[in-house]
Amino acid sequence: MGEAIGQVLLYGVAVALGPFPIIGVVLMLGTPRARTNGPALLLGFVLGLSLVGTVVLLVSGGAGPGEQGQPATWVSALYLTVGALLLWTAVKQWRGRPRGDEEPAMPGWMRRVDSFTPLKATGLGAALGALNPKNLLLVVAAAATIARTDTSAGAQAAALAVFVAIGALGTGTPVVLYFALKERSKPLLDELRRWMERNNAAIVAVICLLVAAKLIGDAVSDLSA
């Protein structure tokens, strides 16, 4: 289990640093329903990550290392595919980053958060965790990494739980600050949101580039072994 957990730490940190879920939860915490919608979005985010990770583990069940202990070929192929997609995302985000005084483009749902119910906030969190292209690729890569280890189903489930917990830290931290500091958290959270909005593209580009390099490097190493 320790091997599986160690290999998914990078993916968990990459998910945790994703800007949109953090921006989304900070916006929720600035609405009249902050006390319910903030935790609801966090819950949905955790459920989204858990659902995708569980599905990948179930689909890949029994497809672990070969008889000589070498990684299964499908894992290397998946690594190359996900790595290439993340590399493409990194280039696209970096080229599309705002220059000078240019305002970054933000999704339309950010202007409607005041009208969200807890159910909608949970749904948004799930979408940010499971349907956000970057997060989807990262969860698939993490689950595939867990599946390639020669460990029991229980150990794989525990490794996935650790990945989800780490991935939720970025979205969960503003919620903790809100309840711990109450009104004193507002200036801090507003500054965090503005910084994330301004640097969203650059953050995503760097995250995707680092993970893509690891995935492609691991795949090439596996195929040449």
mmCIF file of C-alpha atoms in Angstrom:
data_model
loop_
_atom_site.group_PDB
_atom_site.id
_atom_site.type_symbol
_atom_site.label_atom_id
_atom_site.label_comp_id
_atom_site.label_asym_id
_atom_site.label_seq_id
_atom_site.Cartn_x
_atom_site.Cartn_y
_atom_site.Cartn_z
ATOM 1 C CA MET A 1 0.000 0.000 0.000
ATOM 2 C CA GLY A 2 2.868 2.339 0.771
ATOM 3 C CA GLU A 3 4.150 2.051 -2.796
ATOM 4 C CA ALA A 4 0.735 2.933 -4.253
ATOM 5 C CA ILE A 5 0.321 5.928 -1.952
ATOM 6 C CA GLY A 6 3.808 7.208 -2.713
ATOM 7 C CA GLN A 7 3.180 7.087 -6.453
ATOM 8 C CA VAL A 8 -0.064 9.088 -6.357
ATOM 9 C CA LEU A 9 1.142 11.947 -4.156
ATOM 10 C CA LEU A 10 2.128 14.088 -7.155
ATOM 11 C CA TYR A 11 -1.284 13.622 -8.758
ATOM 12 C CA GLY A 12 -3.039 14.543 -5.515
ATOM 13 C CA VAL A 13 -1.001 17.733 -5.145
ATOM 14 C CA ALA A 14 -1.660 18.612 -8.796
ATOM 15 C CA VAL A 15 -5.416 18.280 -8.225
ATOM 16 C CA ALA A 16 -5.219 20.293 -4.992
ATOM 17 C CA LEU A 17 -3.544 23.215 -6.754
ATOM 18 C CA GLY A 18 -6.152 23.422 -9.516
ATOM 19 C CA PRO A 19 -7.488 27.026 -9.589
ATOM 20 C CA PHE A 20 -11.140 26.620 -10.626
ATOM 21 C CA PRO A 21 -12.323 24.504 -7.649
ATOM 22 C CA ILE A 22 -10.577 26.913 -5.264
ATOM 23 C CA ILE A 23 -12.069 29.943 -7.017
ATOM 24 C CA GLY A 24 -15.487 28.275 -7.003
ATOM 25 C CA VAL A 25 -15.512 27.499 -3.294
ATOM 26 C CA VAL A 26 -14.259 30.996 -2.400
ATOM 27 C CA LEU A 27 -17.083 32.492 -4.440
ATOM 28 C CA MET A 28 -19.563 30.228 -2.657
ATOM 29 C CA LEU A 29 -18.200 31.391 0.695
ATOM 30 C CA GLY A 30 -19.019 34.974 -0.288
ATOM 31 C CA THR A 31 -22.726 34.278 -0.830
ATOM 32 C CA PRO A 32 -25.625 34.438 1.672
ATOM 33 C CA ARG A 33 -25.648 30.606 1.725
ATOM 34 C CA ALA A 34 -21.932 30.360 2.444
ATOM 35 C CA ARG A 35 -22.317 28.064 5.471
ATOM 36 C CA THR A 36 -24.106 25.417 3.411
ATOM 37 C CA ASN A 37 -22.887 25.990 -0.153
ATOM 38 C CA GLY A 38 -19.169 26.063 0.675
ATOM 39 C CA PRO A 39 -19.156 22.627 2.352
ATOM 40 C CA ALA A 40 -21.612 21.352 -0.291
ATOM 41 C CA LEU A 41 -19.225 22.224 -3.111
ATOM 42 C CA LEU A 42 -16.371 20.556 -1.220
ATOM 43 C CA LEU A 43 -18.483 17.433 -0.712
ATOM 44 C CA GLY A 44 -19.355 17.298 -4.404
ATOM 45 C CA PHE A 45 -15.701 17.723 -5.328
ATOM 46 C CA VAL A 46 -14.695 14.793 -3.120
ATOM 47 C CA LEU A 47 -17.512 12.646 -4.521
ATOM 48 C CA GLY A 48 -16.508 13.484 -8.101
ATOM 49 C CA LEU A 49 -12.884 12.513 -7.562
ATOM 50 C CA SER A 50 -13.894 9.341 -5.708
ATOM 51 C CA LEU A 51 -16.388 8.261 -8.378
ATOM 52 C CA VAL A 52 -13.999 8.583 -11.313
ATOM 53 C CA GLY A 53 -11.158 6.956 -9.398
ATOM 54 C CA THR A 54 -13.352 4.037 -8.315
ATOM 55 C CA VAL A 55 -14.642 3.467 -11.851
ATOM 56 C CA VAL A 56 -11.092 3.370 -13.258
ATOM 57 C CA LEU A 57 -9.975 0.931 -10.540
ATOM 58 C CA LEU A 58 -12.963 -1.351 -11.197
ATOM 59 C CA VAL A 59 -12.450 -1.289 -14.964
ATOM 60 C CA SER A 60 -8.746 -2.043 -14.594
ATOM 61 C CA GLY A 61 -9.219 -4.717 -11.922
ATOM 62 C CA GLY A 62 -6.916 -7.674 -12.425
ATOM 63 C CA ALA A 63 -4.759 -5.820 -14.932
ATOM 64 C CA GLY A 64 -1.776 -5.382 -12.649
ATOM 65 C CA PRO A 65 1.875 -6.260 -13.262
ATOM 66 C CA GLY A 66 2.800 -9.144 -15.510
ATOM 67 C CA GLU A 67 4.346 -12.417 -14.418
ATOM 68 C CA GLN A 68 7.842 -10.920 -14.402
ATOM 69 C CA GLY A 69 6.638 -7.934 -12.397
ATOM 70 C CA GLN A 70 6.729 -5.617 -15.397
ATOM 71 C CA PRO A 71 3.940 -3.015 -15.699
ATOM 72 C CA ALA A 72 1.040 -4.024 -17.929
ATOM 73 C CA THR A 73 1.270 -2.658 -21.482
ATOM 74 C CA TRP A 74 -2.091 -0.903 -21.162
ATOM 75 C CA VAL A 75 -0.725 1.236 -18.331
ATOM 76 C CA SER A 76 2.184 2.466 -20.456
ATOM 77 C CA ALA A 77 -0.173 3.209 -23.344
ATOM 78 C CA LEU A 78 -2.515 5.081 -21.013
ATOM 79 C CA TYR A 79 0.400 7.037 -19.537
ATOM 80 C CA LEU A 80 1.497 8.115 -23.017
ATOM 81 C CA THR A 81 -2.035 9.138 -23.977
ATOM 82 C CA VAL A 82 -2.752 11.070 -20.789
ATOM 83 C CA GLY A 83 0.735 12.595 -20.836
ATOM 84 C CA ALA A 84 0.252 13.809 -24.407
ATOM 85 C CA LEU A 85 -3.151 15.311 -23.561
ATOM 86 C CA LEU A 86 -1.748 17.069 -20.510
ATOM 87 C CA LEU A 87 1.158 18.389 -22.572
ATOM 88 C CA TRP A 88 -1.293 19.743 -25.139
ATOM 89 C CA THR A 89 -3.321 21.333 -22.313
ATOM 90 C CA ALA A 90 -0.181 22.933 -20.885
ATOM 91 C CA VAL A 91 0.734 24.511 -24.227
ATOM 92 C CA LYS A 92 -2.828 25.702 -24.831
ATOM 93 C CA GLN A 93 -3.128 27.252 -21.366
ATOM 94 C CA TRP A 94 0.261 28.949 -21.554
ATOM 95 C CA ARG A 95 -0.444 30.452 -24.974
ATOM 96 C CA GLY A 96 -3.877 31.617 -23.836
ATOM 97 C CA ARG A 97 -2.741 33.257 -20.597
ATOM 98 C CA PRO A 98 -3.674 36.954 -20.207
ATOM 99 C CA ARG A 99 -0.996 39.506 -21.033
ATOM 100 C CA GLY A 100 -0.543 42.931 -19.493
ATOM 101 C CA ASP A 101 -3.851 44.372 -18.285
ATOM 102 C CA GLU A 102 -5.922 41.807 -20.178
ATOM 103 C CA GLU A 103 -8.678 40.314 -18.016
ATOM 104 C CA PRO A 104 -8.738 36.501 -17.832
ATOM 105 C CA ALA A 105 -11.849 34.793 -19.198
ATOM 106 C CA MET A 106 -13.916 33.127 -16.483
ATOM 107 C CA PRO A 107 -16.768 30.579 -16.820
ATOM 108 C CA GLY A 108 -20.321 31.934 -16.791
ATOM 109 C CA TRP A 109 -21.358 29.961 -13.697
ATOM 110 C CA MET A 110 -19.115 32.179 -11.578
ATOM 111 C CA ARG A 111 -21.537 35.069 -12.109
ATOM 112 C CA ARG A 112 -24.490 33.021 -10.868
ATOM 113 C CA VAL A 113 -23.212 31.550 -7.613
ATOM 114 C CA ASP A 114 -25.497 33.779 -5.496
ATOM 115 C CA SER A 115 -28.498 31.838 -6.802
ATOM 116 C CA PHE A 116 -27.065 28.357 -6.163
ATOM 117 C CA THR A 117 -28.825 25.976 -3.814
ATOM 118 C CA PRO A 118 -26.792 23.441 -1.792
ATOM 119 C CA LEU A 119 -27.765 20.769 -4.324
ATOM 120 C CA LYS A 120 -26.474 22.877 -7.213
ATOM 121 C CA ALA A 121 -23.305 23.631 -5.262
ATOM 122 C CA THR A 122 -22.773 19.896 -4.724
ATOM 123 C CA GLY A 123 -23.330 19.266 -8.438
ATOM 124 C CA LEU A 124 -20.873 21.995 -9.363
ATOM 125 C CA GLY A 125 -18.282 20.510 -7.020
ATOM 126 C CA ALA A 126 -18.767 17.074 -8.572
ATOM 127 C CA ALA A 127 -18.380 18.548 -12.051
ATOM 128 C CA LEU A 128 -15.211 20.399 -11.065
ATOM 129 C CA GLY A 129 -13.809 17.171 -9.640
ATOM 130 C CA ALA A 130 -14.933 14.656 -12.262
ATOM 131 C CA LEU A 131 -15.635 16.583 -15.489
ATOM 132 C CA ASN A 132 -12.950 19.263 -15.432
ATOM 133 C CA PRO A 133 -10.635 17.987 -18.234
ATOM 134 C CA LYS A 134 -7.407 18.485 -16.275
ATOM 135 C CA ASN A 135 -8.752 16.831 -13.138
ATOM 136 C CA LEU A 136 -10.291 13.994 -15.132
ATOM 137 C CA LEU A 137 -6.919 13.194 -16.701
ATOM 138 C CA LEU A 138 -5.161 13.421 -13.335
ATOM 139 C CA VAL A 139 -7.656 11.119 -11.617
ATOM 140 C CA VAL A 140 -7.413 8.578 -14.438
ATOM 141 C CA ALA A 141 -3.610 8.667 -14.217
ATOM 142 C CA ALA A 142 -3.683 8.297 -10.420
ATOM 143 C CA ALA A 143 -6.125 5.384 -10.507
ATOM 144 C CA ALA A 144 -4.134 3.656 -13.250
ATOM 145 C CA THR A 145 -0.974 4.080 -11.179
ATOM 146 C CA ILE A 146 -2.709 2.474 -8.208
ATOM 147 C CA ALA A 147 -4.046 -0.345 -10.379
ATOM 148 C CA ARG A 148 -0.595 -1.206 -11.722
ATOM 149 C CA THR A 149 0.708 -1.995 -8.225
ATOM 150 C CA ASP A 150 0.557 -5.587 -7.022
ATOM 151 C CA THR A 151 -1.574 -4.829 -3.958
ATOM 152 C CA SER A 152 -4.919 -5.998 -2.604
ATOM 153 C CA ALA A 153 -8.234 -4.319 -3.403
ATOM 154 C CA GLY A 154 -8.356 -2.899 0.109
ATOM 155 C CA ALA A 155 -4.892 -1.373 -0.229
ATOM 156 C CA GLN A 156 -5.825 0.127 -3.580
ATOM 157 C CA ALA A 157 -8.982 1.636 -2.078
ATOM 158 C CA ALA A 158 -6.908 3.128 0.744
ATOM 159 C CA ALA A 159 -4.433 4.619 -1.744
ATOM 160 C CA LEU A 160 -7.322 6.144 -3.697
ATOM 161 C CA ALA A 161 -8.713 7.599 -0.464
ATOM 162 C CA VAL A 162 -5.337 9.212 0.275
ATOM 163 C CA PHE A 163 -5.217 10.646 -3.248
ATOM 164 C CA VAL A 164 -8.733 12.110 -2.873
ATOM 165 C CA ALA A 165 -7.891 13.561 0.557
ATOM 166 C CA ILE A 166 -4.785 15.288 -0.781
ATOM 167 C CA GLY A 167 -6.633 16.459 -3.898
ATOM 168 C CA ALA A 168 -9.348 18.031 -1.746
ATOM 169 C CA LEU A 169 -6.904 20.064 0.358
ATOM 170 C CA GLY A 170 -6.904 23.018 -2.027
ATOM 171 C CA THR A 171 -10.701 23.260 -2.077
ATOM 172 C CA GLY A 172 -11.066 22.400 1.599
ATOM 173 C CA THR A 173 -8.612 24.963 2.958
ATOM 174 C CA PRO A 174 -10.823 28.012 2.176
ATOM 175 C CA VAL A 175 -13.761 26.265 3.867
ATOM 176 C CA VAL A 176 -11.692 25.646 6.998
ATOM 177 C CA LEU A 177 -10.471 29.249 7.007
ATOM 178 C CA TYR A 178 -14.028 30.544 6.616
ATOM 179 C CA PHE A 179 -15.350 28.646 9.630
ATOM 180 C CA ALA A 180 -12.227 29.236 11.730
ATOM 181 C CA LEU A 181 -11.788 32.970 11.064
ATOM 182 C CA LYS A 182 -15.352 33.923 10.085
ATOM 183 C CA GLU A 183 -15.461 37.526 8.777
ATOM 184 C CA ARG A 184 -11.702 37.904 9.192
ATOM 185 C CA SER A 185 -11.215 35.336 6.429
ATOM 186 C CA LYS A 186 -12.898 37.507 3.772
ATOM 187 C CA PRO A 187 -9.917 39.710 2.788
ATOM 188 C CA LEU A 188 -7.612 36.687 2.673
ATOM 189 C CA LEU A 189 -10.021 34.615 0.588
ATOM 190 C CA ASP A 190 -10.785 37.498 -1.778
ATOM 191 C CA GLU A 191 -7.076 38.037 -2.390
ATOM 192 C CA LEU A 192 -6.596 34.304 -2.979
ATOM 193 C CA ARG A 193 -9.467 34.289 -5.494
ATOM 194 C CA ARG A 194 -8.129 37.298 -7.403
ATOM 195 C CA TRP A 195 -4.638 35.788 -7.559
ATOM 196 C CA MET A 196 -5.997 32.444 -8.747
ATOM 197 C CA GLU A 197 -8.146 34.119 -11.408
ATOM 198 C CA ARG A 198 -5.245 36.183 -12.678
ATOM 199 C CA ASN A 199 -2.765 33.289 -12.784
ATOM 200 C CA ASN A 200 -5.169 30.448 -13.598
ATOM 201 C CA ALA A 201 -3.735 29.666 -17.042
ATOM 202 C CA ALA A 202 -0.105 29.754 -15.893
ATOM 203 C CA ILE A 203 -0.823 27.536 -12.859
ATOM 204 C CA VAL A 204 -2.647 24.951 -14.958
ATOM 205 C CA ALA A 205 0.097 25.018 -17.602
ATOM 206 C CA VAL A 206 2.865 24.334 -15.067
ATOM 207 C CA ILE A 207 0.878 21.571 -13.323
ATOM 208 C CA CYS A 208 0.056 19.824 -16.597
ATOM 209 C CA LEU A 209 3.638 20.117 -17.851
ATOM 210 C CA LEU A 210 5.127 18.567 -14.708
ATOM 211 C CA VAL A 211 2.667 15.667 -14.605
ATOM 212 C CA ALA A 212 2.955 15.092 -18.367
ATOM 213 C CA ALA A 213 6.735 14.847 -18.065
ATOM 214 C CA LYS A 214 6.410 12.248 -15.295
ATOM 215 C CA LEU A 215 3.829 10.170 -17.163
ATOM 216 C CA ILE A 216 5.699 10.163 -20.459
ATOM 217 C CA GLY A 217 8.988 9.440 -18.698
ATOM 218 C CA ASP A 218 7.453 6.504 -16.794
ATOM 219 C CA ALA A 219 5.864 5.129 -19.965
ATOM 220 C CA VAL A 220 9.123 5.280 -21.937
ATOM 221 C CA SER A 221 10.982 3.648 -19.041
ATOM 222 C CA ASP A 222 8.395 0.851 -18.794
ATOM 223 C CA LEU A 223 8.391 0.164 -22.556
ATOM 224 C CA SER A 224 12.172 0.040 -22.749
ATOM 225 C CA ALA A 225 12.510 -2.285 -19.729
#
